[in-house]
Coordinates of C-alpha atoms in Angstrom, one line a residue:
X8 CA -2.9 24.3 -55.2
X9 CA -5.8 22.1 -56.1
X10 CA -3.9 20.5 -58.9
X11 CA -1.1 19.9 -56.6
X12 CA -3.2 18.2 -54.2
X13 CA -4.6 16.3 -57.1
X14 CA -1.1 15.1 -58.3
X15 CA -0.2 14.2 -55.0
X16 CA -3.2 12.0 -54.5
X17 CA -2.8 10.3 -57.7
X18 CA 0.8 9.6 -56.7
X19 CA -0.1 8.2 -53.6
X20 CA -2.8 5.8 -55.2
X21 CA -0.4 4.7 -57.8
X22 CA 2.0 4.1 -55.2
X23 CA 0.0 2.2 -53.1
X24 CA -1.2 0.1 -56.0
X25 CA 2.4 -0.7 -57.0
X26 CA 3.1 -1.5 -53.5
X27 CA 0.2 -4.0 -53.4
X28 CA 1.4 -5.4 -56.7
X29 CA 4.7 -5.8 -55.8
X30 CA 4.0 -7.3 -52.5
X31 CA 1.7 -10.1 -54.2
X32 CA 4.6 -10.5 -56.6
X33 CA 7.1 -10.9 -54.0
X34 CA 4.7 -13.6 -52.2
X35 CA 3.7 -15.5 -55.1
X36 CA 7.2 -17.1 -55.9
X37 CA 8.8 -20.5 -56.2
X38 CA 10.7 -20.4 -52.7
X39 CA 7.3 -19.6 -51.1
X40 CA 5.4 -22.0 -53.0
X41 CA 7.7 -24.8 -52.2
X42 CA 8.0 -24.0 -48.6
X43 CA 4.1 -24.1 -48.2
X44 CA 3.9 -27.3 -50.1
X45 CA 6.6 -28.7 -47.7
X46 CA 4.7 -27.6 -44.6
X47 CA 1.3 -29.5 -46.1
X48 CA 3.4 -32.5 -46.9
X49 CA 4.5 -32.5 -43.3
X50 CA 1.1 -32.0 -42.1
X51 CA -0.2 -35.1 -44.2
X52 CA 2.8 -37.3 -42.7
X53 CA 1.7 -36.4 -39.2
X54 CA -2.0 -37.1 -39.8
X55 CA -1.0 -40.6 -41.6
X56 CA 1.2 -41.5 -38.5
X57 CA -1.9 -40.6 -36.2
X58 CA -4.0 -43.0 -38.4
X59 CA -1.3 -45.7 -37.8
X60 CA 0.0 -45.4 -34.4
X61 CA -2.7 -43.1 -32.6
X62 CA -2.2 -40.0 -30.6
X63 CA -3.0 -39.1 -27.1
X64 CA -4.4 -35.7 -25.5
X65 CA -1.9 -33.2 -24.2
X66 CA -2.3 -34.3 -20.6
X67 CA -1.2 -38.1 -21.3
X68 CA 1.8 -36.9 -23.3
X69 CA 5.3 -37.1 -21.9
X70 CA 7.3 -34.0 -21.1
X71 CA 9.4 -33.3 -24.2
X72 CA 6.4 -34.1 -26.8
X73 CA 6.0 -32.0 -29.6
X74 CA 2.4 -30.6 -30.9
X75 CA 1.4 -28.6 -34.0
X76 CA -1.5 -26.3 -33.8
X77 CA -4.0 -25.4 -36.5
X78 CA -2.0 -22.1 -37.3
X79 CA 1.3 -23.8 -37.9
X80 CA 3.1 -23.1 -34.6
X81 CA 5.1 -25.7 -32.8
X82 CA 4.5 -26.5 -29.1
X83 CA 7.0 -28.4 -27.0
X84 CA 5.7 -29.5 -23.5
X85 CA 8.1 -28.4 -20.6
X86 CA 5.8 -29.5 -17.8
X87 CA 2.9 -31.5 -16.8
X88 CA 0.5 -28.6 -17.9
X89 CA 2.9 -26.1 -19.8
X90 CA 3.7 -25.7 -23.2
X91 CA 6.2 -23.2 -24.8
X92 CA 7.1 -22.3 -28.5
X93 CA 9.8 -21.0 -30.6
X94 CA 7.6 -20.1 -33.2
X95 CA 7.1 -16.4 -34.4
X96 CA 4.8 -14.5 -32.2
X97 CA 4.8 -17.2 -29.4
X98 CA 8.3 -16.9 -28.0
X99 CA 7.3 -15.5 -24.8
X100 CA 3.6 -17.6 -24.7
X101 CA 2.7 -20.3 -22.5
X102 CA -0.1 -22.6 -23.6
X103 CA -1.6 -25.1 -21.4
X104 CA -3.3 -28.6 -22.0
X105 CA -6.6 -27.8 -22.8
X106 CA -5.7 -24.9 -25.2
X107 CA -3.5 -27.6 -26.9
X108 CA -6.3 -30.2 -27.0
X109 CA -8.6 -27.4 -28.5
X110 CA -6.1 -25.9 -31.1
X111 CA -4.2 -28.9 -31.9
X112 CA -4.2 -30.1 -35.7
X113 CA -5.1 -33.6 -34.8
X114 CA -8.6 -31.9 -33.2
X115 CA -9.0 -30.1 -36.4
X116 CA -8.7 -33.2 -38.7
X117 CA -10.7 -36.0 -36.3
X118 CA -12.6 -33.7 -34.2
X119 CA -11.0 -34.8 -30.8
X120 CA -7.4 -34.6 -29.8
X121 CA -6.9 -38.2 -29.1
X122 CA -7.4 -41.2 -31.4
X123 CA -6.5 -44.9 -31.4
X124 CA -4.0 -46.1 -34.1
X125 CA -4.4 -49.2 -36.3
X126 CA -1.4 -51.0 -34.4
X127 CA -3.0 -50.2 -31.0
X128 CA -6.2 -52.7 -32.1
X129 CA -6.2 -55.4 -29.6
X130 CA -7.3 -59.1 -29.7
X131 CA -6.6 -59.4 -33.4
X132 CA -3.6 -61.0 -35.4
X133 CA -1.3 -58.8 -37.5
X134 CA -2.8 -60.4 -40.6
X135 CA -6.3 -58.9 -39.9
X136 CA -4.8 -55.2 -39.7
X137 CA -3.1 -55.4 -43.2
X138 CA -5.9 -54.6 -45.1
X139 CA -6.7 -51.6 -43.3
X140 CA -3.1 -50.6 -43.3
X141 CA -3.1 -51.0 -47.2
X142 CA -6.3 -48.9 -47.6
X143 CA -4.8 -46.2 -45.2
X144 CA -1.4 -46.1 -47.3
X145 CA -3.6 -45.7 -50.5
X146 CA -5.5 -42.8 -48.8
X147 CA -2.2 -41.1 -47.9
X148 CA -0.8 -41.6 -51.4
X149 CA -4.0 -40.1 -52.9
X150 CA -3.9 -37.0 -50.5
X151 CA -0.4 -36.3 -51.6
X152 CA -1.3 -36.7 -55.5
X153 CA -4.2 -34.4 -54.9
X154 CA -1.8 -31.6 -53.1
X155 CA 0.4 -31.7 -55.8
X156 CA -2.5 -31.3 -58.4
X157 CA -3.7 -28.5 -56.1
X158 CA -0.2 -27.0 -56.6
X159 CA -0.6 -27.3 -60.5
X160 CA -4.1 -25.7 -60.4
X161 CA -3.2 -23.0 -58.1
X162 CA -0.4 -21.8 -60.4
X163 CA -2.9 -20.6 -62.8
X164 CA -4.6 -18.1 -60.6
X165 CA -3.2 -14.7 -59.8
X166 CA -5.5 -13.5 -56.4
X167 CA -4.1 -12.8 -53.1
X168 CA -6.3 -15.0 -51.1
X169 CA -7.1 -18.8 -51.8
X170 CA -10.0 -19.7 -53.8
X171 CA -11.8 -23.3 -54.0
X172 CA -10.7 -25.3 -56.8
X173 CA -11.7 -28.9 -57.8
X174 CA -8.9 -31.4 -58.0
X175 CA -8.7 -35.0 -59.2
X176 CA -6.4 -37.8 -59.9
X177 CA -6.9 -41.2 -61.2
X178 CA -7.6 -43.6 -58.7
X179 CA -8.6 -41.2 -56.4
X180 CA -11.7 -39.3 -55.4
X181 CA -12.3 -35.8 -56.6
X182 CA -12.1 -33.0 -53.9
X183 CA -12.9 -29.5 -53.6
X184 CA -10.0 -28.0 -51.8
X185 CA -8.8 -24.3 -51.1
X186 CA -5.9 -23.2 -53.5
X187 CA -2.4 -22.4 -52.4
X188 CA -2.0 -18.5 -52.3
X189 CA 1.7 -18.9 -52.2
X190 CA 1.7 -20.5 -55.5
X191 CA -0.7 -18.1 -57.2
X192 CA 2.1 -17.2 -60.0
X193 CA -0.5 -17.1 -62.8
X194 CA 2.3 -18.3 -65.0
X195 CA 4.1 -14.9 -65.1
X196 CA 7.3 -16.5 -63.4
X197 CA 9.9 -18.0 -65.7
X198 CA 9.3 -21.6 -66.6
X199 CA 12.2 -22.5 -64.6
X200 CA 10.1 -21.8 -61.5
X201 CA 7.3 -23.7 -62.8
X202 CA 9.2 -26.8 -63.5
X203 CA 11.0 -26.6 -60.2
X204 CA 7.6 -26.3 -58.4
X205 CA 6.1 -29.3 -60.0
X206 CA 9.2 -31.4 -59.6
X207 CA 9.9 -30.7 -56.1
X208 CA 6.2 -31.8 -55.3
X209 CA 6.7 -35.0 -57.3
X210 CA 9.9 -35.9 -55.8
X211 CA 9.0 -35.2 -52.3
X212 CA 6.0 -37.2 -52.4
X213 CA 7.9 -40.2 -54.0
X214 CA 10.6 -40.1 -51.2
X215 CA 8.1 -39.6 -48.5
X216 CA 5.9 -42.7 -49.8
X217 CA 9.0 -45.1 -50.1
X218 CA 10.0 -44.1 -46.8
X219 CA 6.7 -44.7 -45.2
X220 CA 6.5 -48.1 -47.1
X221 CA 9.6 -49.3 -45.4
X222 CA 8.8 -48.1 -42.0
X223 CA 5.3 -49.8 -42.2
X224 CA 7.2 -53.0 -43.5
X225 CA 9.2 -52.7 -40.2
X226 CA 6.4 -51.9 -38.0
X227 CA 4.3 -54.9 -39.2
X228 CA 7.2 -57.3 -38.6
X229 CA 7.7 -56.0 -35.2
X230 CA 4.0 -56.0 -34.7
X231 CA 3.5 -59.8 -35.6
X232 CA 6.4 -60.6 -33.5
X233 CA 5.0 -58.9 -30.6
X234 CA 1.8 -60.1 -30.9
X235 CA 2.9 -63.7 -31.4
X236 CA 5.0 -63.4 -28.2
X237 CA 1.8 -62.2 -26.3
X238 CA -0.2 -65.4 -27.5
X239 CA 2.5 -67.8 -26.6
X240 CA 2.7 -65.9 -23.2
X241 CA -1.0 -66.3 -22.9
X242 CA -1.2 -69.5 -23.9
X243 CA 1.6 -70.4 -21.2
X244 CA -0.4 -68.6 -18.4
X245 CA -3.6 -70.6 -19.4
X246 CA -1.6 -74.1 -19.2
X247 CA -0.3 -73.1 -15.9
X248 CA -3.4 -72.2 -14.5
X249 CA -5.2 -75.3 -15.8
X250 CA -2.5 -77.8 -14.9
X251 CA -1.4 -76.2 -11.8
X252 CA -3.1 -78.6 -9.3
X253 CA -2.8 -81.7 -11.4
X254 CA 1.0 -80.8 -12.1
X255 CA 1.6 -80.0 -8.2
X256 CA -0.2 -83.0 -7.0
X257 CA 1.9 -85.4 -9.2
X258 CA 5.0 -84.0 -8.2
X259 CA 4.1 -84.3 -4.6
X260 CA 3.2 -88.0 -5.1
X261 CA 6.6 -88.3 -6.7
X262 CA 8.4 -87.0 -4.0
X263 CA 6.5 -89.0 -1.7
X264 CA 7.4 -92.3 -3.3
X265 CA 11.2 -91.2 -3.9
X266 CA 11.4 -90.6 -0.2
X267 CA 9.9 -94.1 0.6
X268 CA 12.9 -95.7 -1.3
X269 CA 15.0 -95.6 1.8
X270 CA 12.7 -98.1 3.2
X271 CA 13.1 -100.5 0.8
X272 CA 15.6 -103.3 1.8
X273 CA 18.7 -104.1 -0.3
X274 CA 19.3 -107.6 -1.3
X275 CA 22.5 -106.9 -3.2
X276 CA 25.8 -107.9 -1.8
X277 CA 27.1 -104.5 -2.5
X278 CA 24.5 -102.9 0.2
X279 CA 26.7 -104.9 2.8
X280 CA 29.9 -102.8 2.1
X281 CA 28.0 -99.4 3.0
X282 CA 28.0 -97.5 5.2
X283 CA 31.7 -98.7 6.0
X284 CA 32.4 -100.4 9.5
X285 CA 34.1 -98.1 12.0

């Protein structure tokens, strides 16, 4: 009986161990790694857009706005103070503005839910903003490259949880980041998975950087035209305010002079024909 209990205990422990190993092997695969990397790329993209165009508090956003929380859940504003989600575990949950502000990924990144963007800077010309836009774009590029480097380093690990790793890339500052557990394949996967993970990350950041460069180009053109229009409108307002009385006074004098023309006698022969005699 004791032997039977011992055998059963060993069997249960073995099964549990194999279950953990198989679970880890199931989690650490190329598809899950790529999915997690794409989520991180999307998050970096949203943060970069916030730096450029700014971000408002939840109560200041219009109905229909979308917010992302730090746990990755997506929330849709349905009313002035109500948010709903279709993410797993939050289907029938309602969040309010205060909770959205506290749990927003923007708050986690910048320490507050609202932020003024570079393009929202007032009383400057577009040319004065270009150096800051260029610096932000370079920082965005570095963050993406370091993310791909994080993926490369994570592939050499096999832990079930994330670990601290140092990543660097030429032209960028070295950072200490958390590894990506979904990418802890420990080189046990086929070489095709390894190549697919690396190529997917590199192609994704290349396309994303090209897309953002084109959008920034359009945004700069629009911003320059808009600020020029504001300058012209402002100068016209100043001109009208400064010359309002002189122009009005001159027009009134001209009208008075034109009205006095009727009292000037006519010395031409044609004047005698008009008005015609009855």
